[in-house]
């Protein structure tokens, strides 16, 4: 039996955005535990706080109060911007709804980016990026720019980029929001397949109930709070 250690823990997390006089409470009091090698879906209606939660988990934003622990000891809530950037580079991969590829770069160059940031040598970087693009079925599109590819192909490039550094945790915010149903299933099969093979943790935000079929754990968010947690398998 595979052992699941806790990889991220949230204790009493609150996130308040201030806009002029107005205070928006995006997350009220979140207590959650994420275990390694599992697939999580975070589900909720628009505005419920899903993206805010994902951004905190991924070290893209800081909480207003509360603790975020990575591997039970790294206190992300205490990190400054530089340390958070370093942390993300080392442990985290991202897939976005709008792909977020560099428009002037080829598929290959886009996938190479995280490796450049990590200081990997050019020859190794090219080999790794090619291997990842092959894995996502784009070995014939290495030199295509984003606007020369379909939405599904662009999302495959962004998946290759998210996984190329072999991160511990991959976050995806509505990764299939711009894709048709068939492509959605292909994309989910791909992401979950790679994550399982490499013992990675996957945390996916979605409002698409079909995607939750892939999850081990479904976390329902409502009005900035955890409404319900479903353990599926
Ligand atoms: P979801 O991803 O579930 O649609 P979000 O996490 O994006 O929801 O947003 C939760 C709430 O916080 C919303 O009311 C939203 O308007 C607000 N919010 C999110 N980001 C910001 C921000 N940068 N500044 C101010 N308010 C924000
Ligand atoms: Mg969102």
PDB file of C-alpha atoms and ligand atoms in Angstrom:
ATOM      1  CA  UNK A   1       0.000   0.000   0.000  1.00  0.00           C
ATOM      2  CA  UNK A   2       1.178   3.438  -0.906  1.00  0.00           C
ATOM      3  CA  UNK A   3       1.729   5.724   2.046  1.00  0.00           C
ATOM      4  CA  UNK A   4       0.270   9.192   1.746  1.00  0.00           C
ATOM      5  CA  UNK A   5       2.123  11.778   3.737  1.00  0.00           C
ATOM      6  CA  UNK A   6       0.722  15.250   4.126  1.00  0.00           C
ATOM      7  CA  UNK A   7       2.275  17.599   1.591  1.00  0.00           C
ATOM      8  CA  UNK A   8       0.328  20.809   2.236  1.00  0.00           C
ATOM      9  CA  UNK A   9      -1.566  21.801   5.352  1.00  0.00           C
ATOM     10  CA  UNK A  10      -3.687  24.911   5.868  1.00  0.00           C
ATOM     11  CA  UNK A  11      -4.462  26.068   9.393  1.00  0.00           C
ATOM     12  CA  UNK A  12      -7.133  28.758   9.920  1.00  0.00           C
ATOM     13  CA  UNK A  13      -6.489  30.452   6.606  1.00  0.00           C
ATOM     14  CA  UNK A  14      -8.141  33.771   5.967  1.00  0.00           C
ATOM     15  CA  UNK A  15      -7.768  35.956   2.879  1.00  0.00           C
ATOM     16  CA  UNK A  16      -9.155  39.460   2.756  1.00  0.00           C
ATOM     17  CA  UNK A  17      -8.814  41.742  -0.260  1.00  0.00           C
ATOM     18  CA  UNK A  18      -9.051  45.442   0.362  1.00  0.00           C
ATOM     19  CA  UNK A  19     -10.344  47.673  -2.406  1.00  0.00           C
ATOM     20  CA  UNK A  20     -10.498  51.255  -1.209  1.00  0.00           C
ATOM     21  CA  UNK A  21     -12.954  51.251   1.685  1.00  0.00           C
ATOM     22  CA  UNK A  22     -14.331  47.863   0.785  1.00  0.00           C
ATOM     23  CA  UNK A  23     -13.235  44.613   2.402  1.00  0.00           C
ATOM     24  CA  UNK A  24     -13.768  41.417   0.435  1.00  0.00           C
ATOM     25  CA  UNK A  25     -13.451  38.249   2.477  1.00  0.00           C
ATOM     26  CA  UNK A  26     -12.412  35.697  -0.144  1.00  0.00           C
ATOM     27  CA  UNK A  27     -11.554  32.918   2.341  1.00  0.00           C
ATOM     28  CA  UNK A  28     -13.025  32.878   5.837  1.00  0.00           C
ATOM     29  CA  UNK A  29     -11.461  30.067   7.858  1.00  0.00           C
ATOM     30  CA  UNK A  30      -9.954  27.251   5.838  1.00  0.00           C
ATOM     31  CA  UNK A  31      -8.498  24.145   7.464  1.00  0.00           C
ATOM     32  CA  UNK A  32      -7.362  21.517   4.973  1.00  0.00           C
ATOM     33  CA  UNK A  33      -4.829  18.777   4.515  1.00  0.00           C
ATOM     34  CA  UNK A  34      -3.504  17.607   1.126  1.00  0.00           C
ATOM     35  CA  UNK A  35      -1.761  14.238   0.912  1.00  0.00           C
ATOM     36  CA  UNK A  36       1.015  13.316  -1.496  1.00  0.00           C
ATOM     37  CA  UNK A  37       0.254  11.238  -4.611  1.00  0.00           C
ATOM     38  CA  UNK A  38      -3.440  12.054  -4.625  1.00  0.00           C
ATOM     39  CA  UNK A  39      -5.683  13.888  -7.061  1.00  0.00           C
ATOM     40  CA  UNK A  40      -7.774  16.690  -5.592  1.00  0.00           C
ATOM     41  CA  UNK A  41     -10.593  18.622  -7.191  1.00  0.00           C
ATOM     42  CA  UNK A  42     -11.695  21.916  -5.726  1.00  0.00           C
ATOM     43  CA  UNK A  43     -15.264  22.615  -6.777  1.00  0.00           C
ATOM     44  CA  UNK A  44     -17.550  25.576  -6.226  1.00  0.00           C
ATOM     45  CA  UNK A  45     -19.536  28.273  -7.971  1.00  0.00           C
ATOM     46  CA  UNK A  46     -17.946  31.359  -9.477  1.00  0.00           C
ATOM     47  CA  UNK A  47     -16.703  33.757  -6.792  1.00  0.00           C
ATOM     48  CA  UNK A  48     -16.647  31.119  -4.030  1.00  0.00           C
ATOM     49  CA  UNK A  49     -12.885  31.492  -3.500  1.00  0.00           C
ATOM     50  CA  UNK A  50     -11.427  28.583  -5.516  1.00  0.00           C
ATOM     51  CA  UNK A  51      -8.724  30.526  -7.346  1.00  0.00           C
ATOM     52  CA  UNK A  52      -7.767  32.392  -4.198  1.00  0.00           C
ATOM     53  CA  UNK A  53      -7.352  29.072  -2.398  1.00  0.00           C
ATOM     54  CA  UNK A  54      -5.272  27.620  -5.244  1.00  0.00           C
ATOM     55  CA  UNK A  55      -3.034  30.698  -5.379  1.00  0.00           C
ATOM     56  CA  UNK A  56      -2.355  30.443  -1.643  1.00  0.00           C
ATOM     57  CA  UNK A  57      -1.586  26.721  -1.876  1.00  0.00           C
ATOM     58  CA  UNK A  58       0.806  27.328  -4.760  1.00  0.00           C
ATOM     59  CA  UNK A  59       2.662  30.182  -3.079  1.00  0.00           C
ATOM     60  CA  UNK A  60       1.419  32.747  -5.596  1.00  0.00           C
ATOM     61  CA  UNK A  61      -0.279  34.805  -2.906  1.00  0.00           C
ATOM     62  CA  UNK A  62      -0.008  35.155   0.843  1.00  0.00           C
ATOM     63  CA  UNK A  63      -2.822  34.688   3.346  1.00  0.00           C
ATOM     64  CA  UNK A  64      -4.071  37.568   5.496  1.00  0.00           C
ATOM     65  CA  UNK A  65      -3.735  35.234   8.474  1.00  0.00           C
ATOM     66  CA  UNK A  66      -3.214  31.550   9.228  1.00  0.00           C
ATOM     67  CA  UNK A  67      -0.494  29.017   8.478  1.00  0.00           C
ATOM     68  CA  UNK A  68       0.482  27.223   5.265  1.00  0.00           C
ATOM     69  CA  UNK A  69       2.818  24.294   5.786  1.00  0.00           C
ATOM     70  CA  UNK A  70       4.590  22.474   2.972  1.00  0.00           C
ATOM     71  CA  UNK A  71       5.965  19.034   3.862  1.00  0.00           C
ATOM     72  CA  UNK A  72       4.815  19.755   7.422  1.00  0.00           C
ATOM     73  CA  UNK A  73       7.697  22.133   8.078  1.00  0.00           C
ATOM     74  CA  UNK A  74       8.159  24.818   5.408  1.00  0.00           C
ATOM     75  CA  UNK A  75       6.073  27.825   6.514  1.00  0.00           C
ATOM     76  CA  UNK A  76       4.964  29.394   3.218  1.00  0.00           C
ATOM     77  CA  UNK A  77       2.956  32.086   4.985  1.00  0.00           C
ATOM     78  CA  UNK A  78       6.204  33.484   6.385  1.00  0.00           C
ATOM     79  CA  UNK A  79       8.059  33.616   3.049  1.00  0.00           C
ATOM     80  CA  UNK A  80       8.813  36.871   1.245  1.00  0.00           C
ATOM     81  CA  UNK A  81       8.307  37.194  -2.529  1.00  0.00           C
ATOM     82  CA  UNK A  82      11.820  35.988  -3.380  1.00  0.00           C
ATOM     83  CA  UNK A  83      11.564  32.910  -1.243  1.00  0.00           C
ATOM     84  CA  UNK A  84       8.124  32.132  -2.631  1.00  0.00           C
ATOM     85  CA  UNK A  85       9.459  32.407  -6.184  1.00  0.00           C
ATOM     86  CA  UNK A  86      12.304  30.058  -5.278  1.00  0.00           C
ATOM     87  CA  UNK A  87       9.847  27.645  -3.696  1.00  0.00           C
ATOM     88  CA  UNK A  88       7.584  27.615  -6.770  1.00  0.00           C
ATOM     89  CA  UNK A  89      10.501  27.023  -9.089  1.00  0.00           C
ATOM     90  CA  UNK A  90      11.584  23.998  -7.102  1.00  0.00           C
ATOM     91  CA  UNK A  91       8.333  22.289  -6.185  1.00  0.00           C
ATOM     92  CA  UNK A  92       5.404  23.603  -8.223  1.00  0.00           C
ATOM     93  CA  UNK A  93       3.951  23.293 -11.733  1.00  0.00           C
ATOM     94  CA  UNK A  94       0.987  25.219 -13.156  1.00  0.00           C
ATOM     95  CA  UNK A  95      -1.637  24.721 -15.823  1.00  0.00           C
ATOM     96  CA  UNK A  96      -3.921  27.689 -16.553  1.00  0.00           C
ATOM     97  CA  UNK A  97      -7.278  27.955 -18.302  1.00  0.00           C
ATOM     98  CA  UNK A  98      -5.873  30.433 -20.822  1.00  0.00           C
ATOM     99  CA  UNK A  99      -2.632  28.417 -21.297  1.00  0.00           C
ATOM    100  CA  UNK A 100      -0.391  31.463 -20.579  1.00  0.00           C
ATOM    101  CA  UNK A 101       2.151  30.547 -23.247  1.00  0.00           C
ATOM    102  CA  UNK A 102       4.637  33.109 -24.553  1.00  0.00           C
ATOM    103  CA  UNK A 103       3.159  34.053 -27.953  1.00  0.00           C
ATOM    104  CA  UNK A 104       6.472  34.748 -29.698  1.00  0.00           C
ATOM    105  CA  UNK A 105       8.076  31.477 -28.595  1.00  0.00           C
ATOM    106  CA  UNK A 106       7.754  28.032 -30.156  1.00  0.00           C
ATOM    107  CA  UNK A 107       6.275  25.069 -28.305  1.00  0.00           C
ATOM    108  CA  UNK A 108       9.787  23.839 -27.583  1.00  0.00           C
ATOM    109  CA  UNK A 109      10.972  27.212 -26.244  1.00  0.00           C
ATOM    110  CA  UNK A 110       7.893  27.531 -24.033  1.00  0.00           C
ATOM    111  CA  UNK A 111       8.498  24.129 -22.465  1.00  0.00           C
ATOM    112  CA  UNK A 112      12.175  24.987 -21.953  1.00  0.00           C
ATOM    113  CA  UNK A 113      11.335  28.065 -19.843  1.00  0.00           C
ATOM    114  CA  UNK A 114      11.093  26.444 -16.376  1.00  0.00           C
ATOM    115  CA  UNK A 115      14.379  24.651 -17.067  1.00  0.00           C
ATOM    116  CA  UNK A 116      16.107  27.919 -17.968  1.00  0.00           C
ATOM    117  CA  UNK A 117      14.924  29.387 -14.650  1.00  0.00           C
ATOM    118  CA  UNK A 118      16.306  26.338 -12.864  1.00  0.00           C
ATOM    119  CA  UNK A 119      19.695  26.716 -14.538  1.00  0.00           C
ATOM    120  CA  UNK A 120      19.576  23.501 -16.567  1.00  0.00           C
ATOM    121  CA  UNK A 121      22.142  23.391 -19.406  1.00  0.00           C
ATOM    122  CA  UNK A 122      20.893  23.966 -22.939  1.00  0.00           C
ATOM    123  CA  UNK A 123      21.502  20.482 -24.297  1.00  0.00           C
ATOM    124  CA  UNK A 124      19.736  18.782 -21.395  1.00  0.00           C
ATOM    125  CA  UNK A 125      16.943  21.333 -21.443  1.00  0.00           C
ATOM    126  CA  UNK A 126      16.241  20.750 -25.153  1.00  0.00           C
ATOM    127  CA  UNK A 127      16.276  16.979 -24.674  1.00  0.00           C
ATOM    128  CA  UNK A 128      13.916  17.123 -21.678  1.00  0.00           C
ATOM    129  CA  UNK A 129      11.523  19.548 -23.362  1.00  0.00           C
ATOM    130  CA  UNK A 130      11.406  17.394 -26.509  1.00  0.00           C
ATOM    131  CA  UNK A 131      10.725  14.303 -24.442  1.00  0.00           C
ATOM    132  CA  UNK A 132       7.837  16.057 -22.642  1.00  0.00           C
ATOM    133  CA  UNK A 133       6.348  17.330 -25.898  1.00  0.00           C
ATOM    134  CA  UNK A 134       6.524  13.816 -27.277  1.00  0.00           C
ATOM    135  CA  UNK A 135       4.763  12.518 -24.172  1.00  0.00           C
ATOM    136  CA  UNK A 136       1.873  14.940 -24.764  1.00  0.00           C
ATOM    137  CA  UNK A 137       1.703  13.963 -28.440  1.00  0.00           C
ATOM    138  CA  UNK A 138       3.237  17.059 -29.984  1.00  0.00           C
ATOM    139  CA  UNK A 139       6.512  15.744 -31.345  1.00  0.00           C
ATOM    140  CA  UNK A 140       5.451  17.138 -34.750  1.00  0.00           C
ATOM    141  CA  UNK A 141       4.719  20.638 -33.436  1.00  0.00           C
ATOM    142  CA  UNK A 142       8.009  21.558 -31.747  1.00  0.00           C
ATOM    143  CA  UNK A 143       8.531  24.740 -33.752  1.00  0.00           C
ATOM    144  CA  UNK A 144       4.925  25.903 -33.867  1.00  0.00           C
ATOM    145  CA  UNK A 145       4.023  29.153 -32.141  1.00  0.00           C
ATOM    146  CA  UNK A 146       0.901  29.220 -29.909  1.00  0.00           C
ATOM    147  CA  UNK A 147      -1.240  30.964 -32.569  1.00  0.00           C
ATOM    148  CA  UNK A 148      -0.353  28.183 -35.008  1.00  0.00           C
ATOM    149  CA  UNK A 149      -1.886  25.545 -32.738  1.00  0.00           C
ATOM    150  CA  UNK A 150      -5.417  24.600 -31.632  1.00  0.00           C
ATOM    151  CA  UNK A 151      -6.611  25.284 -28.079  1.00  0.00           C
ATOM    152  CA  UNK A 152      -6.150  21.629 -27.173  1.00  0.00           C
ATOM    153  CA  UNK A 153      -2.606  21.639 -28.556  1.00  0.00           C
ATOM    154  CA  UNK A 154      -1.747  24.824 -26.672  1.00  0.00           C
ATOM    155  CA  UNK A 155      -3.013  23.248 -23.474  1.00  0.00           C
ATOM    156  CA  UNK A 156      -0.802  20.214 -24.191  1.00  0.00           C
ATOM    157  CA  UNK A 157       2.190  22.531 -24.475  1.00  0.00           C
ATOM    158  CA  UNK A 158       1.279  24.123 -21.164  1.00  0.00           C
ATOM    159  CA  UNK A 159       0.939  20.659 -19.586  1.00  0.00           C
ATOM    160  CA  UNK A 160       4.388  19.715 -20.905  1.00  0.00           C
ATOM    161  CA  UNK A 161       5.744  22.946 -19.412  1.00  0.00           C
ATOM    162  CA  UNK A 162       4.060  22.309 -16.043  1.00  0.00           C
ATOM    163  CA  UNK A 163       5.567  18.825 -15.749  1.00  0.00           C
ATOM    164  CA  UNK A 164       9.002  19.319 -17.333  1.00  0.00           C
ATOM    165  CA  UNK A 165      10.743  20.127 -14.047  1.00  0.00           C
ATOM    166  CA  UNK A 166       9.189  17.093 -12.346  1.00  0.00           C
ATOM    167  CA  UNK A 167       7.488  19.224  -9.659  1.00  0.00           C
ATOM    168  CA  UNK A 168       6.055  17.733  -6.459  1.00  0.00           C
ATOM    169  CA  UNK A 169       2.663  19.387  -6.877  1.00  0.00           C
ATOM    170  CA  UNK A 170       0.867  20.461 -10.045  1.00  0.00           C
ATOM    171  CA  UNK A 171      -1.885  23.049  -9.791  1.00  0.00           C
ATOM    172  CA  UNK A 172      -4.465  23.560 -12.485  1.00  0.00           C
ATOM    173  CA  UNK A 173      -7.053  26.368 -12.450  1.00  0.00           C
ATOM    174  CA  UNK A 174      -9.974  25.471 -14.729  1.00  0.00           C
ATOM    175  CA  UNK A 175      -7.548  23.724 -17.121  1.00  0.00           C
ATOM    176  CA  UNK A 176     -10.293  22.581 -19.467  1.00  0.00           C
ATOM    177  CA  UNK A 177     -12.503  25.681 -19.226  1.00  0.00           C
ATOM    178  CA  UNK A 178     -11.840  26.652 -22.842  1.00  0.00           C
ATOM    179  CA  UNK A 179     -11.949  23.142 -24.306  1.00  0.00           C
ATOM    180  CA  UNK A 180     -14.696  20.950 -25.792  1.00  0.00           C
ATOM    181  CA  UNK A 181     -15.837  17.781 -23.983  1.00  0.00           C
ATOM    182  CA  UNK A 182     -13.737  15.322 -25.961  1.00  0.00           C
ATOM    183  CA  UNK A 183     -10.569  17.401 -25.552  1.00  0.00           C
ATOM    184  CA  UNK A 184     -11.393  17.858 -21.850  1.00  0.00           C
ATOM    185  CA  UNK A 185     -11.311  14.098 -21.268  1.00  0.00           C
ATOM    186  CA  UNK A 186      -8.104  13.718 -23.319  1.00  0.00           C
ATOM    187  CA  UNK A 187      -6.488  16.461 -21.281  1.00  0.00           C
ATOM    188  CA  UNK A 188      -7.602  15.012 -17.960  1.00  0.00           C
ATOM    189  CA  UNK A 189      -6.400  11.519 -18.942  1.00  0.00           C
ATOM    190  CA  UNK A 190      -3.063  13.039 -19.849  1.00  0.00           C
ATOM    191  CA  UNK A 191      -2.572  15.121 -16.689  1.00  0.00           C
ATOM    192  CA  UNK A 192      -3.719  12.429 -14.278  1.00  0.00           C
ATOM    193  CA  UNK A 193      -1.722   9.751 -16.130  1.00  0.00           C
ATOM    194  CA  UNK A 194       1.560  11.660 -15.870  1.00  0.00           C
ATOM    195  CA  UNK A 195       0.928  12.611 -12.229  1.00  0.00           C
ATOM    196  CA  UNK A 196       0.205   9.016 -11.196  1.00  0.00           C
ATOM    197  CA  UNK A 197       3.250   7.676 -12.999  1.00  0.00           C
ATOM    198  CA  UNK A 198       5.574  10.184 -11.302  1.00  0.00           C
ATOM    199  CA  UNK A 199       3.930  10.061  -7.841  1.00  0.00           C
ATOM    200  CA  UNK A 200       2.896  13.688  -8.048  1.00  0.00           C
ATOM    201  CA  UNK A 201       0.054  15.464  -6.314  1.00  0.00           C
ATOM    202  CA  UNK A 202      -2.537  17.124  -8.496  1.00  0.00           C
ATOM    203  CA  UNK A 203      -4.795  19.932  -7.284  1.00  0.00           C
ATOM    204  CA  UNK A 204      -7.366  21.011  -9.849  1.00  0.00           C
ATOM    205  CA  UNK A 205      -9.880  23.834  -9.574  1.00  0.00           C
ATOM    206  CA  UNK A 206     -12.976  23.375 -11.684  1.00  0.00           C
ATOM    207  CA  UNK A 207     -16.685  23.946 -11.794  1.00  0.00           C
ATOM    208  CA  UNK A 208     -17.039  21.008 -14.170  1.00  0.00           C
ATOM    209  CA  UNK A 209     -18.504  17.995 -12.330  1.00  0.00           C
ATOM    210  CA  UNK A 210     -17.233  15.563 -14.990  1.00  0.00           C
ATOM    211  CA  UNK A 211     -13.657  16.390 -14.053  1.00  0.00           C
ATOM    212  CA  UNK A 212     -14.297  15.427 -10.450  1.00  0.00           C
ATOM    213  CA  UNK A 213     -14.616  11.792 -11.600  1.00  0.00           C
ATOM    214  CA  UNK A 214     -10.827  11.780 -11.807  1.00  0.00           C
ATOM    215  CA  UNK A 215     -10.356  12.902  -8.193  1.00  0.00           C
ATOM    216  CA  UNK A 216      -9.520  10.901  -5.082  1.00  0.00           C
ATOM    217  CA  UNK A 217     -10.813  13.774  -2.993  1.00  0.00           C
ATOM    218  CA  UNK A 218     -13.370  16.448  -3.883  1.00  0.00           C
ATOM    219  CA  UNK A 219     -13.329  19.636  -1.841  1.00  0.00           C
ATOM    220  CA  UNK A 220     -16.470  21.744  -2.150  1.00  0.00           C
ATOM    221  CA  UNK A 221     -15.983  25.452  -1.505  1.00  0.00           C
ATOM    222  CA  UNK A 222     -18.858  27.796  -0.735  1.00  0.00           C
ATOM    223  CA  UNK A 223     -18.646  31.482   0.196  1.00  0.00           C
ATOM    224  CA  UNK A 224     -15.015  31.259   1.251  1.00  0.00           C
ATOM    225  CA  UNK A 225     -15.422  28.159   3.390  1.00  0.00           C
ATOM    226  CA  UNK A 226     -15.066  24.413   2.948  1.00  0.00           C
ATOM    227  CA  UNK A 227     -18.603  23.140   2.546  1.00  0.00           C
ATOM    228  CA  UNK A 228     -17.940  19.405   2.219  1.00  0.00           C
ATOM    229  CA  UNK A 229     -15.086  16.966   1.603  1.00  0.00           C
ATOM    230  CA  UNK A 230     -15.757  13.778  -0.371  1.00  0.00           C
ATOM    231  CA  UNK A 231     -13.210  10.968  -0.193  1.00  0.00           C
ATOM    232  CA  UNK A 232     -13.822   8.826  -3.256  1.00  0.00           C
ATOM    233  CA  UNK A 233     -11.105   6.227  -3.536  1.00  0.00           C
TER     234      UNK A 233
HETATM  235  P1  LIG B   1     -13.470  31.680  -7.888  1.00  0.00           P
HETATM  236  O1  LIG B   1     -12.141  31.280  -8.424  1.00  0.00           O
HETATM  237  O2  LIG B   1     -14.130  30.628  -7.054  1.00  0.00           O
HETATM  238  O3  LIG B   1     -14.396  32.159  -8.966  1.00  0.00           O
HETATM  239  P2  LIG B   1     -11.984  33.819  -6.594  1.00  0.00           P
HETATM  240  O4  LIG B   1     -11.097  33.116  -5.651  1.00  0.00           O
HETATM  241  O5  LIG B   1     -11.379  34.308  -7.858  1.00  0.00           O
HETATM  242  O6  LIG B   1     -13.273  32.929  -6.901  1.00  0.00           O
HETATM  243  O7  LIG B   1     -12.635  35.066  -5.857  1.00  0.00           O
HETATM  244  C1  LIG B   1     -13.234  35.002  -4.560  1.00  0.00           C
HETATM  245  C2  LIG B   1     -13.742  36.393  -4.179  1.00  0.00           C
HETATM  246  O8  LIG B   1     -12.629  37.262  -3.978  1.00  0.00           O
HETATM  247  C3  LIG B   1     -14.594  37.045  -5.253  1.00  0.00           C
HETATM  248  O9  LIG B   1     -15.612  37.766  -4.612  1.00  0.00           O
HETATM  249  C4  LIG B   1     -13.631  37.956  -5.963  1.00  0.00           C
HETATM  250  O10 LIG B   1     -14.296  39.050  -6.514  1.00  0.00           O
HETATM  251  C5  LIG B   1     -12.673  38.362  -4.864  1.00  0.00           C
HETATM  252  N1  LIG B   1     -11.301  38.607  -5.369  1.00  0.00           N
HETATM  253  C6  LIG B   1     -10.472  37.699  -5.952  1.00  0.00           C
HETATM  254  N2  LIG B   1      -9.270  38.235  -6.259  1.00  0.00           N
HETATM  255  C7  LIG B   1      -9.348  39.538  -5.862  1.00  0.00           C
HETATM  256  C8  LIG B   1      -8.420  40.634  -5.903  1.00  0.00           C
HETATM  257  N3  LIG B   1      -7.182  40.508  -6.394  1.00  0.00           N
HETATM  258  N4  LIG B   1      -8.830  41.816  -5.392  1.00  0.00           N
HETATM  259  C9  LIG B   1     -10.070  41.955  -4.873  1.00  0.00           C
HETATM  260  N5  LIG B   1     -10.975  40.969  -4.808  1.00  0.00           N
HETATM  261  C10 LIG B   1     -10.626  39.770  -5.287  1.00  0.00           C
HETATM  262 MG1  LIG B   2     -11.401  31.222 -10.418  1.00  0.00          MG
END
